[in-house]
Amino acid sequence: MDFGLVLQTDPPASQVVGLMRRAERNGFRYGWTFDSAVLWQEPFVIYSQILEHTTKLRVGPMVTNPGTRTWEVTASTFATLNDMFGNRTVCGIGRGDSAMRVAGRKPNTLARLGEAIDVIRDLAEGREALVDGQPVRIPWVRNGKLPVWMAAYGPKALALAGQKADGFILQLADPFLTEWMVKTVRKSAEEAGRDPASVTICVAAPAYVGDDLAHARDQCRWFGGMVGNHVADLVSRYGEHSGLVPEALTDYIKARQGYDYSHHGRAGNPSTDFVPDEIVDRFCLLGPPAAHIAKLKALRALGVDHFAVYAMHDAREATIDAYGSDIIPGLGG
């Protein structure tokens, strides 16, 4: 199992770079960031510094979207970083939540997202693609490689990830839901004529290492609210008891009272008071190293290839170091 670190690009950028360097020293192979240009600093600028100050770490957004930037700009940005640092980027992409809504736009449609996945990958790898009906190719790309991983929750999005994406990003660490979603993605890949095992499975969730479980829950409760935004979209689209989305995912948002993006992804987010302890425990990895190892082994048995640690809490350095000293070695490779 590979490991990644997920951060917000809060200033100073030097701190983000420093934490990514720390992660690489502790055995992490990926460095991810949020991508919402209004809420945080521009991640692609910071990626160049992360890549400059690490040796093997792969970087990318968790996640970008097809609406914030034009597709040829997104592809060219990835291709430039790859040309400078040797194909060390990954494009995490989704419909767009905070980046789109904060700017007063709706998330992208799945049809647009599916088209963008193909176009961005093709352009970044030097192939011709149609952009708004116009044939486009980036002529200077040589030996470019850009894996595109798609974030998804609902049945149609999961199917699209299986059909088109190189990897699937699931932003929660509940084994029951993980099993259902991984099976859905792999079935879709097989039906599309792809090798289901070729789709990298990435689970991303907050991890907090420590013995004070109540404090860890409070530091990570924001995550249930963030996931709740996507779940609310699913409920509005499919209905509360449609049978298309597990009720284990939809039941907890019944007490949800809207959402304030000014606190998005931050400990102490007042918009997440509705999230019960049970959901925090199910969605996150909390407790001493042994608890993390046990849950990671369960996820690995379900086919998870990559675990990405959301570190938006008050113990970032301690958690990164604990993963390096105890958890990654304790997982047995």
Short mmCIF file of C-alpha atoms in Angstrom, two decimals:
data_model
loop_
_atom_site.label_atom_id
_atom_site.label_comp_id
_atom_site.label_asym_id
_atom_site.label_seq_id
_atom_site.Cartn_x
_atom_site.Cartn_y
_atom_site.Cartn_z
CA MET A 1 0.00 0.00 0.00
CA ASP A 2 1.26 3.47 -0.93
CA PHE A 3 0.72 6.52 1.26
CA GLY A 4 0.00 10.14 0.47
CA LEU A 5 -0.30 13.34 2.50
CA VAL A 6 -3.19 15.74 1.79
CA LEU A 7 -2.91 19.42 2.78
CA GLN A 8 -4.66 22.71 2.14
CA THR A 9 -2.46 25.34 0.53
CA ASP A 10 -2.74 27.88 3.33
CA PRO A 11 0.04 30.47 3.44
CA PRO A 12 2.90 30.37 3.95
CA ALA A 13 3.55 28.01 1.07
CA SER A 14 6.92 27.20 2.61
CA GLN A 15 5.10 25.37 5.39
CA VAL A 16 3.25 23.19 2.88
CA VAL A 17 6.56 22.40 1.17
CA GLY A 18 8.17 21.61 4.53
CA LEU A 19 5.40 19.19 5.51
CA MET A 20 5.64 17.43 2.15
CA ARG A 21 9.40 17.03 2.61
CA ARG A 22 8.72 15.60 6.06
CA ALA A 23 6.21 13.18 4.55
CA GLU A 24 8.70 11.94 1.96
CA ARG A 25 11.32 11.34 4.67
CA ASN A 26 8.70 9.24 6.50
CA GLY A 27 7.95 6.96 3.56
CA PHE A 28 5.04 8.78 1.91
CA ARG A 29 5.14 8.53 -1.89
CA TYR A 30 2.47 11.11 -2.81
CA GLY A 31 1.74 14.71 -1.88
CA TRP A 32 -1.79 15.97 -2.50
CA THR A 33 -3.49 19.33 -1.95
CA PHE A 34 -6.96 20.80 -2.12
CA ASP A 35 -7.65 22.93 -5.22
CA SER A 36 -9.96 25.89 -4.59
CA ALA A 37 -8.35 29.07 -5.86
CA VAL A 38 -10.52 31.42 -3.80
CA LEU A 39 -10.16 29.61 -0.48
CA TRP A 40 -6.45 28.76 -0.67
CA GLN A 41 -3.31 29.62 -2.59
CA GLU A 42 -2.83 28.31 -6.13
CA PRO A 43 -1.58 24.72 -5.77
CA PHE A 44 0.20 24.32 -9.09
CA VAL A 45 2.64 27.09 -8.22
CA ILE A 46 3.39 25.31 -4.94
CA TYR A 47 3.79 21.92 -6.66
CA SER A 48 6.86 23.24 -8.45
CA GLN A 49 8.47 23.99 -5.10
CA ILE A 50 7.46 20.64 -3.60
CA LEU A 51 8.93 18.82 -6.59
CA GLU A 52 12.11 20.91 -6.44
CA HIS A 53 12.64 20.10 -2.75
CA THR A 54 11.81 16.36 -2.89
CA THR A 55 13.34 13.56 -4.93
CA LYS A 56 10.62 11.00 -5.68
CA LEU A 57 7.36 12.40 -4.27
CA ARG A 58 4.49 12.53 -6.77
CA VAL A 59 2.14 15.49 -6.47
CA GLY A 60 -1.34 16.46 -7.58
CA PRO A 61 -4.69 17.96 -6.61
CA MET A 62 -7.28 16.13 -4.53
CA VAL A 63 -9.13 17.24 -6.50
CA THR A 64 -9.24 19.68 -9.41
CA ASN A 65 -12.26 19.99 -11.71
CA PRO A 66 -13.09 20.69 -15.38
CA GLY A 67 -14.53 24.16 -14.76
CA THR A 68 -11.96 26.25 -12.91
CA ARG A 69 -9.37 26.20 -15.70
CA THR A 70 -9.64 25.48 -19.40
CA TRP A 71 -8.59 21.93 -20.19
CA GLU A 72 -5.58 22.84 -22.32
CA VAL A 73 -4.26 25.04 -19.49
CA THR A 74 -4.67 22.23 -16.97
CA ALA A 75 -2.95 19.77 -19.29
CA SER A 76 -0.12 22.16 -20.13
CA THR A 77 0.49 22.88 -16.45
CA PHE A 78 0.82 19.19 -15.62
CA ALA A 79 2.97 18.60 -18.72
CA THR A 80 5.29 21.46 -17.76
CA LEU A 81 5.81 20.09 -14.25
CA ASN A 82 6.40 16.63 -15.72
CA ASP A 83 8.94 17.97 -18.20
CA MET A 84 10.78 19.80 -15.41
CA PHE A 85 10.71 17.02 -12.81
CA GLY A 86 10.29 13.73 -14.63
CA ASN A 87 6.61 12.67 -14.78
CA ARG A 88 5.94 13.06 -11.06
CA THR A 89 2.37 14.38 -11.19
CA VAL A 90 -1.08 12.81 -10.86
CA CYS A 91 -4.32 14.53 -11.83
CA GLY A 92 -6.99 13.97 -9.19
CA ILE A 93 -10.26 15.29 -10.61
CA GLY A 94 -13.95 15.47 -9.75
CA ARG A 95 -17.09 17.46 -10.52
CA GLY A 96 -16.00 20.32 -8.27
CA ASP A 97 -17.41 21.26 -4.88
CA SER A 98 -15.78 24.14 -3.03
CA ALA A 99 -13.92 25.52 -6.06
CA MET A 100 -17.14 25.86 -8.06
CA ARG A 101 -19.68 26.75 -5.38
CA VAL A 102 -17.55 29.47 -3.75
CA ALA A 103 -17.34 31.15 -7.16
CA GLY A 104 -21.12 30.93 -7.56
CA ARG A 105 -21.08 28.09 -10.07
CA LYS A 106 -22.63 24.64 -10.00
CA PRO A 107 -20.47 21.49 -10.03
CA ASN A 108 -19.74 20.12 -13.50
CA THR A 109 -21.90 17.44 -15.07
CA LEU A 110 -20.58 13.90 -15.25
CA ALA A 111 -20.66 14.10 -19.05
CA ARG A 112 -18.34 17.11 -18.97
CA LEU A 113 -16.11 15.44 -16.40
CA GLY A 114 -15.79 12.29 -18.51
CA GLU A 115 -14.83 14.31 -21.57
CA ALA A 116 -12.30 16.34 -19.57
CA ILE A 117 -10.58 13.20 -18.24
CA ASP A 118 -9.84 12.04 -21.79
CA VAL A 119 -8.82 15.44 -23.11
CA ILE A 120 -6.53 16.43 -20.23
CA ARG A 121 -4.76 13.04 -20.26
CA ASP A 122 -4.34 13.06 -24.05
CA LEU A 123 -2.99 16.61 -24.20
CA ALA A 124 -0.63 16.12 -21.25
CA GLU A 125 0.76 12.96 -22.87
CA GLY A 126 1.31 14.65 -26.25
CA ARG A 127 -1.70 13.38 -28.18
CA GLU A 128 -4.22 15.43 -30.13
CA ALA A 129 -7.63 16.05 -28.55
CA LEU A 130 -10.74 18.03 -29.35
CA VAL A 131 -11.20 21.11 -27.14
CA ASP A 132 -14.58 22.76 -27.78
CA GLY A 133 -14.61 21.08 -31.19
CA GLN A 134 -11.13 22.32 -32.10
CA PRO A 135 -8.26 19.84 -32.62
CA VAL A 136 -5.46 20.73 -30.22
CA ARG A 137 -2.06 19.17 -29.52
CA ILE A 138 0.73 20.45 -27.27
CA PRO A 139 3.73 20.13 -29.62
CA TRP A 140 6.55 20.25 -27.09
CA VAL A 141 5.41 17.30 -24.93
CA ARG A 142 7.87 14.37 -25.08
CA ASN A 143 7.28 11.10 -23.21
CA GLY A 144 4.66 12.73 -21.00
CA LYS A 145 2.71 10.57 -18.56
CA LEU A 146 -0.31 11.74 -16.57
CA PRO A 147 -2.44 9.26 -14.59
CA VAL A 148 -5.92 10.69 -13.99
CA TRP A 149 -7.68 9.58 -10.79
CA MET A 150 -11.38 10.42 -10.37
CA ALA A 151 -13.20 11.16 -7.11
CA ALA A 152 -16.69 9.67 -6.88
CA TYR A 153 -19.48 8.59 -4.52
CA GLY A 154 -22.73 8.02 -6.44
CA PRO A 155 -23.50 5.09 -8.78
CA LYS A 156 -23.18 7.03 -12.05
CA ALA A 157 -19.94 8.66 -10.97
CA LEU A 158 -18.53 5.33 -9.80
CA ALA A 159 -19.40 3.83 -13.17
CA LEU A 160 -17.64 6.68 -14.96
CA ALA A 161 -14.52 6.19 -12.84
CA GLY A 162 -14.44 2.54 -13.83
CA GLN A 163 -14.91 3.36 -17.50
CA LYS A 164 -12.32 6.11 -17.87
CA ALA A 165 -10.07 6.82 -14.88
CA ASP A 166 -6.64 5.41 -14.08
CA GLY A 167 -7.50 5.60 -10.40
CA PHE A 168 -10.53 5.97 -8.13
CA ILE A 169 -10.48 8.35 -5.15
CA LEU A 170 -12.88 7.57 -2.30
CA GLN A 171 -12.95 10.28 0.34
CA LEU A 172 -13.88 8.21 3.39
CA ALA A 173 -12.41 5.15 5.11
CA ASP A 174 -15.47 3.13 6.10
CA PRO A 175 -14.79 -0.52 5.15
CA PHE A 176 -18.47 -1.29 4.41
CA LEU A 177 -18.83 1.60 1.98
CA THR A 178 -15.37 1.05 0.55
CA GLU A 179 -16.21 -2.55 -0.36
CA TRP A 180 -19.43 -1.51 -2.12
CA MET A 181 -17.78 1.30 -4.07
CA VAL A 182 -14.67 -0.64 -5.09
CA LYS A 183 -16.84 -3.46 -6.43
CA THR A 184 -18.95 -0.95 -8.38
CA VAL A 185 -15.89 0.70 -9.96
CA ARG A 186 -14.26 -2.59 -10.88
CA LYS A 187 -17.46 -4.01 -12.33
CA SER A 188 -17.82 -0.92 -14.49
CA ALA A 189 -14.20 -1.21 -15.64
CA GLU A 190 -14.74 -4.84 -16.62
CA GLU A 191 -17.94 -4.01 -18.50
CA ALA A 192 -16.01 -1.32 -20.39
CA GLY A 193 -13.45 -3.91 -21.51
CA ARG A 194 -10.75 -2.73 -19.13
CA ASP A 195 -8.69 -4.72 -16.65
CA PRO A 196 -10.38 -3.96 -13.29
CA ALA A 197 -7.07 -4.43 -11.49
CA SER A 198 -5.56 -1.62 -13.58
CA VAL A 199 -7.64 0.99 -11.71
CA THR A 200 -5.71 2.21 -8.67
CA ILE A 201 -7.94 2.41 -5.58
CA CYS A 202 -7.21 5.37 -3.32
CA VAL A 203 -8.95 5.94 0.01
CA ALA A 204 -8.47 9.41 1.48
CA ALA A 205 -9.49 10.34 5.03
CA PRO A 206 -8.26 12.17 8.13
CA ALA A 207 -5.82 10.23 10.28
CA TYR A 208 -5.06 11.35 13.83
CA VAL A 209 -2.59 9.36 15.93
CA GLY A 210 -3.06 9.61 19.71
CA ASP A 211 -4.77 8.14 22.74
CA ASP A 212 -7.27 10.98 23.38
CA LEU A 213 -10.10 9.73 21.17
CA ALA A 214 -12.53 12.52 22.07
CA HIS A 215 -10.01 15.18 21.04
CA ALA A 216 -9.15 13.30 17.85
CA ARG A 217 -12.84 13.12 16.93
CA ASP A 218 -13.30 16.86 17.44
CA GLN A 219 -10.26 17.58 15.28
CA CYS A 220 -11.59 15.41 12.44
CA ARG A 221 -15.36 16.02 12.65
CA TRP A 222 -15.08 18.53 9.79
CA PHE A 223 -14.59 15.61 7.41
CA GLY A 224 -18.13 14.30 7.94
CA GLY A 225 -19.41 17.71 6.94
CA MET A 226 -17.29 17.79 3.80
CA VAL A 227 -18.50 14.34 2.76
CA GLY A 228 -22.03 15.44 3.66
CA ASN A 229 -21.96 18.02 0.84
CA HIS A 230 -21.55 15.26 -1.72
CA VAL A 231 -24.06 13.00 0.03
CA ALA A 232 -26.64 15.81 0.00
CA ASP A 233 -26.19 16.05 -3.78
CA LEU A 234 -26.76 12.30 -4.08
CA VAL A 235 -29.94 12.45 -1.99
CA SER A 236 -31.32 15.31 -4.09
CA ARG A 237 -30.54 13.36 -7.27
CA TYR A 238 -31.55 9.82 -6.33
CA GLY A 239 -33.85 10.23 -3.32
CA GLU A 240 -33.32 9.26 0.31
CA HIS A 241 -34.38 5.62 -0.06
CA SER A 242 -33.63 4.94 -3.70
CA GLY A 243 -31.62 1.79 -3.08
CA LEU A 244 -28.94 3.20 -5.39
CA VAL A 245 -26.91 4.72 -2.55
CA PRO A 246 -26.33 2.85 0.74
CA GLU A 247 -28.34 4.27 3.63
CA ALA A 248 -25.19 3.89 5.73
CA LEU A 249 -23.95 6.86 3.72
CA THR A 250 -27.13 8.96 3.62
CA ASP A 251 -28.72 8.58 7.06
CA TYR A 252 -26.38 10.84 9.00
CA ILE A 253 -27.05 14.01 6.98
CA LYS A 254 -30.71 14.29 8.07
CA ALA A 255 -29.74 16.88 10.70
CA ARG A 256 -27.60 18.88 8.26
CA GLN A 257 -28.40 22.61 8.23
CA GLY A 258 -26.49 23.99 5.24
CA TYR A 259 -22.76 24.59 4.94
CA ASP A 260 -20.34 27.52 5.23
CA TYR A 261 -17.35 27.12 2.92
CA SER A 262 -15.29 29.68 4.85
CA HIS A 263 -14.59 26.83 7.31
CA HIS A 264 -14.26 24.11 4.65
CA GLY A 265 -11.92 21.30 5.63
CA ARG A 266 -10.92 22.86 8.95
CA ALA A 267 -10.98 21.58 12.50
CA GLY A 268 -13.70 23.25 14.54
CA ASN A 269 -15.95 23.81 11.51
CA PRO A 270 -19.29 24.95 13.06
CA SER A 271 -21.20 23.58 10.03
CA THR A 272 -20.37 20.02 11.10
CA ASP A 273 -21.99 19.85 14.53
CA PHE A 274 -24.54 17.42 13.08
CA VAL A 275 -21.85 14.76 12.46
CA PRO A 276 -22.06 12.07 15.20
CA ASP A 277 -19.07 10.34 16.76
CA GLU A 278 -20.01 7.10 15.01
CA ILE A 279 -19.54 8.68 11.59
CA VAL A 280 -16.20 10.22 12.57
CA ASP A 281 -15.00 6.82 13.75
CA ARG A 282 -16.21 5.08 10.61
CA PHE A 283 -14.94 7.65 8.09
CA CYS A 284 -11.56 8.42 9.73
CA LEU A 285 -8.54 6.65 11.25
CA LEU A 286 -8.19 7.58 14.92
CA GLY A 287 -6.34 6.28 17.96
CA PRO A 288 -2.97 4.67 18.66
CA PRO A 289 -0.83 3.20 15.84
CA ALA A 290 -2.28 -0.29 16.30
CA ALA A 291 -5.78 0.99 15.51
CA HIS A 292 -4.55 2.59 12.30
CA ILE A 293 -2.70 -0.56 11.25
CA ALA A 294 -5.77 -2.73 11.85
CA LYS A 295 -8.05 -0.52 9.76
CA LEU A 296 -5.48 -0.13 6.99
CA LYS A 297 -5.12 -3.91 6.79
CA ALA A 298 -8.90 -4.21 6.46
CA LEU A 299 -8.92 -1.62 3.66
CA ARG A 300 -6.01 -3.30 1.90
CA ALA A 301 -7.91 -6.60 1.98
CA LEU A 302 -10.75 -4.84 0.12
CA GLY A 303 -8.38 -3.86 -2.69
CA VAL A 304 -7.22 -0.41 -1.53
CA ASP A 305 -3.82 0.39 -3.06
CA HIS A 306 -3.24 3.85 -1.65
CA PHE A 307 -4.17 5.64 1.57
CA ALA A 308 -4.05 9.44 1.59
CA VAL A 309 -3.84 11.09 5.02
CA TYR A 310 -5.85 14.29 5.42
CA ALA A 311 -3.82 16.27 7.95
CA MET A 312 -6.02 19.27 8.68
CA HIS A 313 -5.73 19.13 12.46
CA ASP A 314 -3.45 20.14 15.33
CA ALA A 315 -1.10 17.13 15.16
CA ARG A 316 0.16 17.17 11.59
CA GLU A 317 3.84 16.61 12.31
CA ALA A 318 3.17 14.01 14.99
CA THR A 319 0.85 12.05 12.72
CA ILE A 320 3.26 12.16 9.77
CA ASP A 321 6.10 10.97 12.02
CA ALA A 322 3.97 8.21 13.60
CA TYR A 323 3.10 6.90 10.17
CA GLY A 324 6.77 6.84 9.27
CA SER A 325 8.02 5.22 12.47
CA ASP A 326 5.19 2.84 13.39
CA ILE A 327 2.25 2.57 10.98
CA ILE A 328 3.80 2.19 7.52
CA PRO A 329 6.41 -0.30 8.79
CA GLY A 330 3.77 -2.05 10.91
CA LEU A 331 1.62 -2.62 7.84
CA GLY A 332 4.34 -4.82 6.41
CA GLY A 333 4.98 -3.04 3.15
#
